[in-house]
Amino acid sequence: MVTAIASEELERRLLVELGSRVRLGGFVYPLLLAAVALQVRIPSDYFWTFWLGALLVFLGAIWRTMAANRAVNANSDWRSIREEIRVSSLLLSALVSFLSSLALAAGPRSDFSHLILFGLISWTALGCNVFAPDLSLAKAFNLVSMIPFVVWCLSVRDSFGWFSALIFGISWLFLWIAAKLANTHLKKMVRTQIQLESQADDLRNARDSAEEASRARTQFLANMSHEIRTPLNGIIGVTDLMLGTELNQEQRELVGIMSQSGNHLLVLVNDLLDLSKINAGKLKIESIEFDLRHLLEETCRPLQLQAESKALGWHLQIRKEVPRTCLGDPVRVRQVLSNLLSNALKFTDHGGVSIDVGMADGQQMRFVVEDTGIGIEAAKLQGIFEEFEQADRSTTRRFGGTGLGLAISKRLVELMGGRIGVQSSVGQGSVFWFELAISGNRS
Ligand code: ADP
C-alpha cells in the first residue's frame, strides 16, 4: 500500500515537472510552421490543408498550455491532465511534422529543405528532453515527429534521401536512450525529494511530541515542587518553634538536624521550581526601585558569618560610581549573588572570598565574586552553566549540591538582559562575574 502511494506520488510529481516544462513551448510550433511557410513555396493545391493544419496547431498549443497550467497544481485529477498533455503534445508534433514534410514534398529541393530537415532533428532532440518526465510521451513523440520525414526521405529514392533516413534512424535511437536516461535520473531526484520531505515530516512530528513531553514534564515539576513546598514550610516552621522551647541536649541536636535537612530540601525544591518556571517561560522579571547597598549588605551578612566560621577572609567592595538606588529585580539579583557566594564559600577551605561591585561601562553594573578555593578544570568550564553540570563526581560527593545553581543564575542574568562568566584555575581559585544593565540614581 505504502509503495503504491509512493509510486502514485512519484508519477504525480513527474507530471508537475512535465507541466512546468511544457507551459509555453506549444507556441513554438505555430512559429516553426510560419518559418516553413515563409521559406518554402506552398503550391496552391496544398494551401487549405496547410493553413487549416496551422490553425489546428495553434488551437492545440492553447489546449496544451491550459493543461500544463493545471498540471503544475495537479492533485487528485492528475491522470486526466496527463492524458490531455499527452494527446495535445502528440497531436501538435504529428501536425507539425506532417505539414513540414508536406511543404518539403511540395516545393523544389533547396538548401533550405536540408536546413529544415536537420532543424527538425534538433527540434525532436529538444522535445525528447522536455518530455523526459513522461517516458511514454517522450518515446511516442520521438516516433511521431520523425516518421513523416523518414517516409519523405525514403520516397525521394536518391542518395540524399537514403542518407537522411539513416541519420534520422540513428538520431531516433540516440534520442530514445537519452530520454530513458533523463527519465531515470528525474525519477531518482523526485524519489529523493519525497524521502527527504517525509523525513522532515517525521522530524517535525518527533520535535512536536518532544516539546509536548517537555512541557508536560515542566508543568508536573512545577506542580509537584509547589505541593512539596507547602508541607515542607510547615515542618521547618514547627522545628524552628521547637528549637525555641525547652529541650535537652540530645533533643536539641536532633531537632537541629531536622531543621537543617528541611532547609536543604527547601533550597532544592525552590531551585527546581525556579528552573521549571524559567523553562516554561513563566518567570517574570520585575523592574522596581531598590537600594543596592542595602541589598548587598543583607545578602552578605549570613554568608559572612559562614566565612568567619570557616576562618575565611571576607571582603566586600562597592565602588563609588555605583548608584545607591537602582531600577531592576532585587529578588533575582540577590538570588544570583547568593548562588555565587554560597559556591565560593562551599568550595574554599583556605584564603577568602571577595565581592567587588562596580560599573563595567556607563551602563552595565559588574558584580565580581572571587575565591581562593579549589578552582575548576579548564575542560569543565565550558559546560559549567548547564543544568545538572558539576565539575566532577568526587567534588559532588565531598561538597554536595545539585548542579542547578549556576544554570539558574545564568538563565536569570540573561532574563535580566545581562551576561555571566567565569575564569578559574585548579588549586588557585575562581572568579565568577555577571553584568547587568541596572539603571540607577547616585543621590
Ligand atoms: P552545585 O553547587 O549545587 O553542585 P552549581 O550549579 O552551583 O551546582 O555548580 C555547579 C558546579 O560548578 C559545582 O558542582 C562545582 O563543581 C562547580 N563550581 C561552582 N562554583 C565553584 C567555585 N566557586 N569553585 C569551584 N567550583 C565551583
Short mmCIF file of C-alpha atoms and ligand atoms in Angstrom, two decimals:
data_model
loop_
_atom_site.label_atom_id
_atom_site.label_comp_id
_atom_site.label_asym_id
_atom_site.label_seq_id
_atom_site.Cartn_x
_atom_site.Cartn_y
_atom_site.Cartn_z
CA MET A 1 0.00 0.00 0.00
CA VAL A 2 2.77 2.37 1.02
CA THR A 3 4.70 1.60 -2.19
CA ALA A 4 1.54 2.14 -4.26
CA ILE A 5 1.01 5.55 -2.66
CA ALA A 6 4.70 6.41 -3.12
CA SER A 7 4.67 5.46 -6.81
CA GLU A 8 1.41 7.43 -7.36
CA GLU A 9 3.05 10.44 -5.73
CA LEU A 10 6.15 9.93 -7.87
CA GLU A 11 4.03 9.93 -11.05
CA ARG A 12 2.10 12.99 -9.89
CA ARG A 13 5.28 14.94 -9.22
CA LEU A 14 6.71 13.93 -12.57
CA LEU A 15 3.56 15.36 -14.13
CA VAL A 16 4.07 18.63 -12.22
CA GLU A 17 7.60 18.72 -13.63
CA LEU A 18 6.30 17.96 -17.13
CA GLY A 19 3.63 20.68 -16.81
CA SER A 20 6.19 23.29 -15.80
CA ARG A 21 8.38 22.30 -18.78
CA VAL A 22 5.70 22.44 -21.49
CA ARG A 23 3.80 25.50 -20.27
CA LEU A 24 4.79 27.84 -23.10
CA GLY A 25 6.70 25.57 -25.50
CA GLY A 26 3.49 24.83 -27.50
CA PHE A 27 3.62 28.27 -29.13
CA VAL A 28 6.93 27.42 -30.78
CA TYR A 29 5.03 25.04 -33.10
CA PRO A 30 2.97 27.72 -34.96
CA LEU A 31 6.17 29.81 -35.22
CA LEU A 32 8.03 26.83 -36.70
CA LEU A 33 5.28 26.38 -39.27
CA ALA A 34 5.28 30.11 -40.09
CA ALA A 35 9.04 29.86 -40.78
CA VAL A 36 8.49 26.83 -43.03
CA ALA A 37 5.61 28.58 -44.86
CA LEU A 38 7.70 31.71 -45.43
CA GLN A 39 10.65 29.87 -46.93
CA VAL A 40 9.10 27.02 -48.88
CA ARG A 41 6.65 27.88 -51.59
CA ILE A 42 3.44 26.01 -50.77
CA PRO A 43 1.60 25.19 -54.01
CA SER A 44 -2.00 26.29 -54.24
CA ASP A 45 -3.07 22.58 -54.13
CA TYR A 46 -1.98 22.30 -50.50
CA PHE A 47 -2.91 25.84 -49.45
CA TRP A 48 -6.01 25.00 -47.40
CA THR A 49 -4.53 21.78 -45.97
CA PHE A 50 -1.52 23.73 -44.79
CA TRP A 51 -3.34 26.67 -43.26
CA LEU A 52 -6.13 24.56 -41.73
CA GLY A 53 -3.39 22.39 -40.20
CA ALA A 54 -1.64 25.53 -38.95
CA LEU A 55 -4.87 26.71 -37.29
CA LEU A 56 -5.21 23.31 -35.60
CA VAL A 57 -1.61 23.61 -34.38
CA PHE A 58 -2.40 27.00 -32.86
CA LEU A 59 -5.52 25.64 -31.10
CA GLY A 60 -3.56 22.56 -29.97
CA ALA A 61 -0.89 24.83 -28.47
CA ILE A 62 -3.56 26.71 -26.50
CA TRP A 63 -5.07 23.42 -25.27
CA ARG A 64 -1.69 22.09 -24.12
CA THR A 65 -0.76 25.33 -22.37
CA MET A 66 -4.03 25.23 -20.42
CA ALA A 67 -3.49 21.58 -19.46
CA ALA A 68 0.12 22.32 -18.47
CA ASN A 69 -1.03 25.19 -16.25
CA ARG A 70 -3.41 22.84 -14.46
CA ALA A 71 -0.70 20.17 -14.20
CA VAL A 72 1.52 22.44 -12.12
CA ASN A 73 -1.02 22.32 -9.26
CA ALA A 74 -2.49 18.90 -10.10
CA ASN A 75 -3.82 16.80 -7.21
CA SER A 76 -6.49 14.13 -7.47
CA ASP A 77 -7.26 14.74 -11.20
CA TRP A 78 -3.62 14.39 -12.29
CA ARG A 79 -4.17 11.32 -14.51
CA SER A 80 -6.69 13.02 -16.80
CA ILE A 81 -4.47 16.11 -17.04
CA ARG A 82 -1.56 13.87 -18.04
CA GLU A 83 -3.71 12.33 -20.79
CA GLU A 84 -4.59 15.84 -22.05
CA ILE A 85 -0.92 16.80 -22.20
CA ARG A 86 -0.01 13.53 -23.94
CA VAL A 87 -2.77 13.81 -26.56
CA SER A 88 -2.24 17.53 -27.26
CA SER A 89 1.56 17.11 -27.50
CA LEU A 90 1.36 14.17 -29.89
CA LEU A 91 -1.29 15.95 -31.96
CA LEU A 92 0.94 19.02 -32.19
CA SER A 93 4.05 17.11 -33.16
CA ALA A 94 2.17 14.92 -35.68
CA LEU A 95 0.65 18.01 -37.32
CA VAL A 96 3.91 19.94 -37.43
CA SER A 97 5.98 17.09 -38.83
CA PHE A 98 3.26 16.17 -41.33
CA LEU A 99 2.85 19.77 -42.54
CA SER A 100 6.60 20.33 -42.72
CA SER A 101 7.10 17.15 -44.77
CA LEU A 102 4.20 18.23 -46.97
CA ALA A 103 5.92 21.58 -47.53
CA LEU A 104 9.18 19.79 -48.32
CA ALA A 105 7.46 17.38 -50.70
CA ALA A 106 5.57 20.18 -52.42
CA GLY A 107 8.43 22.55 -53.01
CA PRO A 108 11.56 22.10 -55.08
CA ARG A 109 14.53 20.67 -53.14
CA SER A 110 16.78 23.50 -51.96
CA ASP A 111 19.39 24.20 -49.31
CA PHE A 112 16.54 25.32 -47.17
CA SER A 113 14.99 21.82 -47.32
CA HIS A 114 18.22 20.47 -45.81
CA LEU A 115 18.09 23.12 -43.14
CA ILE A 116 14.52 22.23 -42.29
CA LEU A 117 15.37 18.53 -42.10
CA PHE A 118 18.23 18.95 -39.70
CA GLY A 119 16.42 21.70 -37.79
CA LEU A 120 13.68 19.16 -37.22
CA ILE A 121 16.14 16.64 -35.77
CA SER A 122 17.17 19.29 -33.25
CA TRP A 123 13.52 20.00 -32.51
CA THR A 124 12.93 16.28 -31.85
CA ALA A 125 16.02 16.16 -29.63
CA LEU A 126 14.75 19.12 -27.63
CA GLY A 127 11.27 17.57 -27.38
CA CYS A 128 12.64 14.23 -26.08
CA ASN A 129 14.46 16.12 -23.35
CA VAL A 130 11.47 18.29 -22.44
CA PHE A 131 9.13 15.28 -22.29
CA ALA A 132 11.61 13.19 -20.25
CA PRO A 133 9.42 13.25 -17.06
CA ASP A 134 6.89 11.14 -19.03
CA LEU A 135 8.90 8.43 -20.77
CA SER A 136 5.92 7.06 -22.77
CA LEU A 137 5.23 10.53 -24.15
CA ALA A 138 8.92 11.11 -24.96
CA LYS A 139 9.12 7.80 -26.85
CA ALA A 140 5.84 8.38 -28.75
CA PHE A 141 6.91 11.94 -29.62
CA ASN A 142 10.24 10.64 -30.91
CA LEU A 143 8.40 8.31 -33.30
CA VAL A 144 5.54 10.62 -34.32
CA SER A 145 7.82 13.56 -35.10
CA MET A 146 10.25 11.50 -37.23
CA ILE A 147 8.01 9.10 -39.16
CA PRO A 148 6.69 11.64 -41.77
CA PHE A 149 10.26 12.78 -42.53
CA VAL A 150 11.59 9.24 -42.81
CA VAL A 151 8.70 8.43 -45.16
CA TRP A 152 9.51 11.54 -47.22
CA CYS A 153 13.24 10.73 -47.26
CA LEU A 154 12.57 7.17 -48.43
CA SER A 155 10.14 8.38 -51.09
CA VAL A 156 12.83 10.62 -52.63
CA ARG A 157 14.75 7.46 -53.62
CA ASP A 158 18.13 9.08 -54.08
CA SER A 159 21.34 9.06 -52.08
CA PHE A 160 20.32 12.22 -50.18
CA GLY A 161 17.06 10.52 -49.18
CA TRP A 162 18.75 7.26 -48.05
CA PHE A 163 21.41 9.16 -46.16
CA SER A 164 18.85 11.41 -44.42
CA ALA A 165 16.69 8.38 -43.48
CA LEU A 166 19.78 6.72 -41.96
CA ILE A 167 20.60 9.83 -39.96
CA PHE A 168 17.01 10.02 -38.73
CA GLY A 169 17.15 6.35 -37.71
CA ILE A 170 20.39 6.79 -35.71
CA SER A 171 19.09 10.00 -34.12
CA TRP A 172 15.90 8.21 -33.14
CA LEU A 173 17.93 5.52 -31.32
CA PHE A 174 20.13 8.05 -29.51
CA LEU A 175 17.19 10.21 -28.50
CA TRP A 176 15.33 7.16 -27.22
CA ILE A 177 18.29 6.26 -24.97
CA ALA A 178 18.76 9.90 -23.91
CA ALA A 179 15.08 10.20 -22.91
CA LYS A 180 15.30 6.97 -20.90
CA LEU A 181 18.43 8.12 -19.04
CA ALA A 182 16.94 11.55 -18.33
CA ASN A 183 13.74 9.92 -17.07
CA THR A 184 15.64 7.57 -14.73
CA HIS A 185 17.62 10.50 -13.36
CA LEU A 186 14.49 12.58 -12.80
CA LYS A 187 12.74 9.70 -11.04
CA LYS A 188 15.72 9.30 -8.73
CA MET A 189 15.68 13.00 -7.89
CA VAL A 190 11.94 13.07 -7.23
CA ARG A 191 12.17 9.91 -5.09
CA THR A 192 14.92 11.54 -3.02
CA GLN A 193 12.80 14.67 -2.67
CA ILE A 194 9.80 12.62 -1.47
CA GLN A 195 12.01 10.76 1.01
CA LEU A 196 13.52 13.98 2.35
CA GLU A 197 10.10 15.56 2.76
CA SER A 198 8.81 12.52 4.60
CA GLN A 199 11.90 12.53 6.86
CA ALA A 200 11.37 16.23 7.52
CA ASP A 201 7.74 15.46 8.46
CA ASP A 202 8.87 12.69 10.82
CA LEU A 203 11.42 15.01 12.41
CA ARG A 204 8.81 17.75 12.82
CA ASN A 205 6.43 15.30 14.48
CA ALA A 206 9.19 13.96 16.74
CA ARG A 207 10.13 17.54 17.71
CA ASP A 208 6.47 18.41 18.43
CA SER A 209 5.98 15.37 20.67
CA ALA A 210 9.31 16.01 22.43
CA GLU A 211 8.25 19.62 23.07
CA GLU A 212 4.87 18.44 24.31
CA ALA A 213 6.52 15.89 26.64
CA SER A 214 8.93 18.54 27.89
CA ARG A 215 6.04 20.96 28.57
CA ALA A 216 4.16 18.24 30.46
CA ARG A 217 7.29 17.40 32.49
CA THR A 218 7.89 21.06 33.30
CA GLN A 219 4.27 21.51 34.37
CA PHE A 220 4.40 18.37 36.51
CA LEU A 221 7.64 19.52 38.12
CA ALA A 222 6.18 22.95 38.83
CA ASN A 223 3.05 21.44 40.41
CA MET A 224 4.99 18.92 42.47
CA SER A 225 7.51 21.48 43.68
CA HIS A 226 4.68 23.69 44.78
CA GLU A 227 2.87 20.85 46.54
CA ILE A 228 6.07 19.75 48.33
CA ARG A 229 6.99 23.27 49.40
CA THR A 230 3.83 23.90 51.43
CA PRO A 231 4.14 20.97 53.89
CA LEU A 232 7.92 21.46 53.98
CA ASN A 233 7.49 25.03 55.16
CA GLY A 234 5.18 23.66 57.82
CA ILE A 235 7.86 21.19 59.00
CA ILE A 236 10.61 23.84 59.05
CA GLY A 237 8.32 26.28 60.89
CA VAL A 238 7.50 23.68 63.55
CA THR A 239 11.15 22.64 64.03
CA ASP A 240 12.10 26.33 64.44
CA LEU A 241 9.35 26.71 67.03
CA MET A 242 10.57 23.54 68.80
CA LEU A 243 14.11 24.94 68.91
CA GLY A 244 12.68 27.88 70.86
CA THR A 245 11.23 25.57 73.52
CA GLU A 246 12.95 23.80 76.40
CA LEU A 247 14.81 20.75 75.06
CA ASN A 248 17.57 18.61 76.42
CA GLN A 249 20.92 18.45 74.64
CA GLU A 250 20.10 15.36 72.57
CA GLN A 251 16.64 16.61 71.55
CA ARG A 252 18.12 19.97 70.51
CA GLU A 253 20.71 18.23 68.32
CA LEU A 254 18.07 16.04 66.65
CA VAL A 255 15.68 18.92 66.01
CA GLY A 256 18.66 20.96 64.72
CA ILE A 257 19.45 18.21 62.18
CA MET A 258 15.78 18.13 61.18
CA SER A 259 15.70 21.87 60.63
CA GLN A 260 18.95 21.82 58.63
CA SER A 261 17.74 18.97 56.40
CA GLY A 262 14.42 20.72 55.90
CA ASN A 263 16.21 23.89 54.82
CA HIS A 264 18.40 21.94 52.38
CA LEU A 265 15.36 20.31 50.92
CA LEU A 266 13.64 23.68 50.62
CA VAL A 267 16.61 25.11 48.67
CA LEU A 268 16.48 22.14 46.29
CA VAL A 269 12.72 22.38 45.78
CA ASN A 270 12.98 26.14 45.23
CA ASP A 271 15.70 25.57 42.61
CA LEU A 272 13.56 23.01 40.81
CA LEU A 273 10.55 25.31 40.92
CA ASP A 274 12.61 28.21 39.56
CA LEU A 275 14.10 26.12 36.79
CA SER A 276 10.76 24.71 35.69
CA LYS A 277 9.27 28.21 35.73
CA ILE A 278 12.16 29.56 33.65
CA ASN A 279 11.92 26.63 31.21
CA ALA A 280 8.18 27.18 30.85
CA GLY A 281 8.82 30.89 30.21
CA LYS A 282 6.70 31.77 33.21
CA LEU A 283 9.27 33.54 35.34
CA LYS A 284 8.61 37.27 35.30
CA ILE A 285 11.40 39.77 35.92
CA GLU A 286 10.33 42.83 37.90
CA SER A 287 11.55 46.35 37.47
CA ILE A 288 11.35 48.23 40.75
CA GLU A 289 13.50 50.74 42.62
CA PHE A 290 15.76 49.29 45.30
CA ASP A 291 18.72 50.25 47.45
CA LEU A 292 21.66 48.27 46.07
CA ARG A 293 23.99 48.84 49.05
CA HIS A 294 21.29 47.71 51.45
CA LEU A 295 20.67 44.61 49.29
CA LEU A 296 24.40 43.78 49.20
CA GLU A 297 24.76 44.13 52.96
CA GLU A 298 21.70 41.99 53.62
CA THR A 299 22.83 39.30 51.20
CA CYS A 300 26.34 39.23 52.62
CA ARG A 301 25.51 39.19 56.34
CA PRO A 302 24.64 35.46 56.76
CA LEU A 303 27.34 34.43 54.28
CA GLN A 304 29.96 36.49 56.09
CA LEU A 305 29.10 34.60 59.28
CA GLN A 306 29.64 31.35 57.39
CA ALA A 307 33.02 32.63 56.13
CA GLU A 308 34.04 33.50 59.70
CA SER A 309 33.03 30.07 60.93
CA LYS A 310 35.34 28.56 58.28
CA ALA A 311 38.08 31.04 59.21
CA LEU A 312 37.99 32.57 55.71
CA GLY A 313 38.66 36.19 54.82
CA TRP A 314 35.70 38.24 53.59
CA HIS A 315 35.91 41.43 51.59
CA LEU A 316 33.06 43.47 50.13
CA GLN A 317 33.92 46.41 47.91
CA ILE A 318 31.29 48.72 46.44
CA ARG A 319 32.90 51.26 44.08
CA LYS A 320 31.86 54.83 44.49
CA GLU A 321 30.46 55.14 40.96
CA VAL A 322 27.83 52.52 41.82
CA PRO A 323 24.43 54.23 42.22
CA ARG A 324 22.59 53.97 45.51
CA THR A 325 19.11 53.36 44.18
CA CYS A 326 18.71 51.13 41.19
CA LEU A 327 15.91 50.01 38.93
CA GLY A 328 15.70 46.24 38.48
CA ASP A 329 14.63 43.00 40.14
CA PRO A 330 16.21 42.92 43.64
CA VAL A 331 14.98 39.38 44.42
CA ARG A 332 16.68 37.91 41.36
CA VAL A 333 19.88 39.98 41.73
CA ARG A 334 20.11 38.70 45.27
CA GLN A 335 19.43 35.11 44.20
CA VAL A 336 22.28 35.15 41.64
CA LEU A 337 24.67 36.79 44.09
CA SER A 338 23.77 34.32 46.85
CA ASN A 339 24.32 31.37 44.48
CA LEU A 340 27.78 32.59 43.51
CA LEU A 341 28.77 33.50 47.08
CA SER A 342 27.50 30.20 48.54
CA ASN A 343 29.51 28.30 45.92
CA ALA A 344 32.59 30.41 46.64
CA LEU A 345 32.28 29.58 50.34
CA LYS A 346 31.45 25.94 49.71
CA PHE A 347 34.48 25.34 47.51
CA THR A 348 37.01 27.35 49.55
CA ASP A 349 38.86 26.00 52.60
CA HIS A 350 41.76 28.46 52.80
CA GLY A 351 42.15 32.14 51.99
CA GLY A 352 38.94 34.04 51.43
CA VAL A 353 36.10 35.31 49.33
CA SER A 354 35.69 38.82 47.96
CA ILE A 355 32.89 40.70 46.21
CA ASP A 356 33.57 43.68 44.04
CA VAL A 357 30.68 45.74 42.63
CA GLY A 358 31.48 48.43 40.07
CA MET A 359 30.49 49.75 36.67
CA ALA A 360 31.74 47.86 33.60
CA ASP A 361 30.99 50.89 31.45
CA GLY A 362 28.48 53.74 31.78
CA GLN A 363 25.51 51.36 31.51
CA GLN A 364 26.48 47.92 32.83
CA MET A 365 26.93 47.15 36.50
CA ARG A 366 29.53 44.46 37.13
CA PHE A 367 29.48 42.05 40.09
CA VAL A 368 32.64 40.01 40.67
CA VAL A 369 32.83 37.14 43.18
CA GLU A 370 36.36 35.86 43.71
CA ASP A 371 37.57 32.99 45.85
CA THR A 372 40.81 31.18 46.61
CA GLY A 373 39.19 27.73 46.57
CA ILE A 374 39.67 24.50 44.66
CA GLY A 375 39.13 26.07 41.20
CA ILE A 376 37.69 24.35 38.14
CA GLU A 377 39.48 22.42 35.37
CA ALA A 378 39.61 24.24 32.03
CA ALA A 379 37.81 21.34 30.30
CA LYS A 380 34.86 21.60 32.68
CA LEU A 381 34.49 25.37 32.47
CA GLN A 382 32.63 25.34 29.16
CA GLY A 383 29.55 23.47 30.36
CA ILE A 384 29.57 24.74 33.93
CA PHE A 385 26.42 26.86 33.40
CA GLU A 386 24.41 23.91 32.02
CA GLU A 387 21.72 22.20 34.13
CA PHE A 388 22.93 19.37 36.38
CA GLU A 389 26.52 20.09 35.38
CA GLN A 390 29.05 19.51 38.12
CA ALA A 391 32.80 19.71 37.81
CA ASP A 392 33.27 16.09 38.85
CA ARG A 393 31.75 13.32 40.94
CA SER A 394 34.32 13.48 43.74
CA THR A 395 33.53 17.21 44.20
CA THR A 396 29.84 16.38 44.43
CA ARG A 397 30.49 13.61 46.94
CA ARG A 398 32.63 15.93 49.03
CA PHE A 399 30.62 19.15 48.80
CA GLY A 400 27.08 18.01 47.92
CA GLY A 401 24.87 20.08 45.62
CA THR A 402 22.60 19.51 42.64
CA GLY A 403 24.26 21.30 39.74
CA LEU A 404 21.32 23.68 39.35
CA GLY A 405 22.60 26.88 40.99
CA LEU A 406 24.78 28.13 38.12
CA ALA A 407 22.24 27.11 35.45
CA ILE A 408 19.55 29.10 37.25
CA SER A 409 21.93 32.05 37.74
CA LYS A 410 22.77 32.12 34.03
CA ARG A 411 19.12 31.99 32.98
CA LEU A 412 18.19 34.72 35.48
CA VAL A 413 21.03 37.00 34.36
CA GLU A 414 20.02 36.51 30.75
CA LEU A 415 16.37 37.18 31.55
CA MET A 416 17.55 40.46 33.12
CA GLY A 417 19.36 41.25 29.85
CA GLY A 418 22.87 40.65 31.19
CA ARG A 419 25.68 38.15 30.86
CA ILE A 420 27.63 35.90 33.19
CA GLY A 421 31.06 34.29 33.01
CA VAL A 422 33.88 32.62 34.90
CA GLN A 423 37.66 32.35 34.96
CA SER A 424 39.28 29.72 37.08
CA SER A 425 42.41 27.70 37.60
CA VAL A 426 42.64 24.49 39.57
CA GLY A 427 44.02 24.93 43.08
CA GLN A 428 44.11 28.73 42.80
CA GLY A 429 40.50 29.76 42.87
CA SER A 430 37.70 31.06 40.69
CA VAL A 431 36.32 34.41 39.58
CA PHE A 432 32.63 34.43 38.72
CA TRP A 433 31.22 37.67 37.31
CA PHE A 434 27.96 38.96 35.91
CA GLU A 435 26.97 42.21 34.29
CA LEU A 436 23.51 43.76 34.34
CA ALA A 437 22.07 46.89 32.83
CA ILE A 438 20.59 48.22 36.06
CA SER A 439 19.77 51.86 35.65
CA GLY A 440 20.43 53.86 38.80
CA ASN A 441 20.45 57.12 40.67
CA ARG A 442 23.56 58.13 42.64
CA SER A 443 21.84 60.51 45.13
P1 ADP B 1 26.01 22.78 42.89
O1 ADP B 1 26.95 23.69 43.55
O2 ADP B 1 24.69 22.67 43.56
O3 ADP B 1 26.57 21.46 42.51
P2 ADP B 1 26.13 24.76 40.80
O4 ADP B 1 25.38 24.85 39.53
O5 ADP B 1 26.03 25.91 41.71
O6 ADP B 1 25.62 23.43 41.48
O7 ADP B 1 27.64 24.48 40.47
C1 ADP B 1 27.97 23.51 39.50
C2 ADP B 1 29.39 23.00 39.73
O8 ADP B 1 30.31 24.04 39.40
C3 ADP B 1 29.71 22.64 41.14
O9 ADP B 1 29.31 21.31 41.41
C4 ADP B 1 31.23 22.80 41.18
O10 ADP B 1 31.81 21.63 40.68
C5 ADP B 1 31.46 23.92 40.22
N1 ADP B 1 31.64 25.24 40.92
C6 ADP B 1 30.74 26.22 41.03
N2 ADP B 1 31.23 27.28 41.69
C7 ADP B 1 32.51 26.94 42.02
C8 ADP B 1 33.57 27.61 42.71
N3 ADP B 1 33.44 28.85 43.22
N4 ADP B 1 34.75 26.95 42.83
C9 ADP B 1 34.91 25.71 42.31
N5 ADP B 1 33.95 25.02 41.67
C10 ADP B 1 32.77 25.63 41.51
#
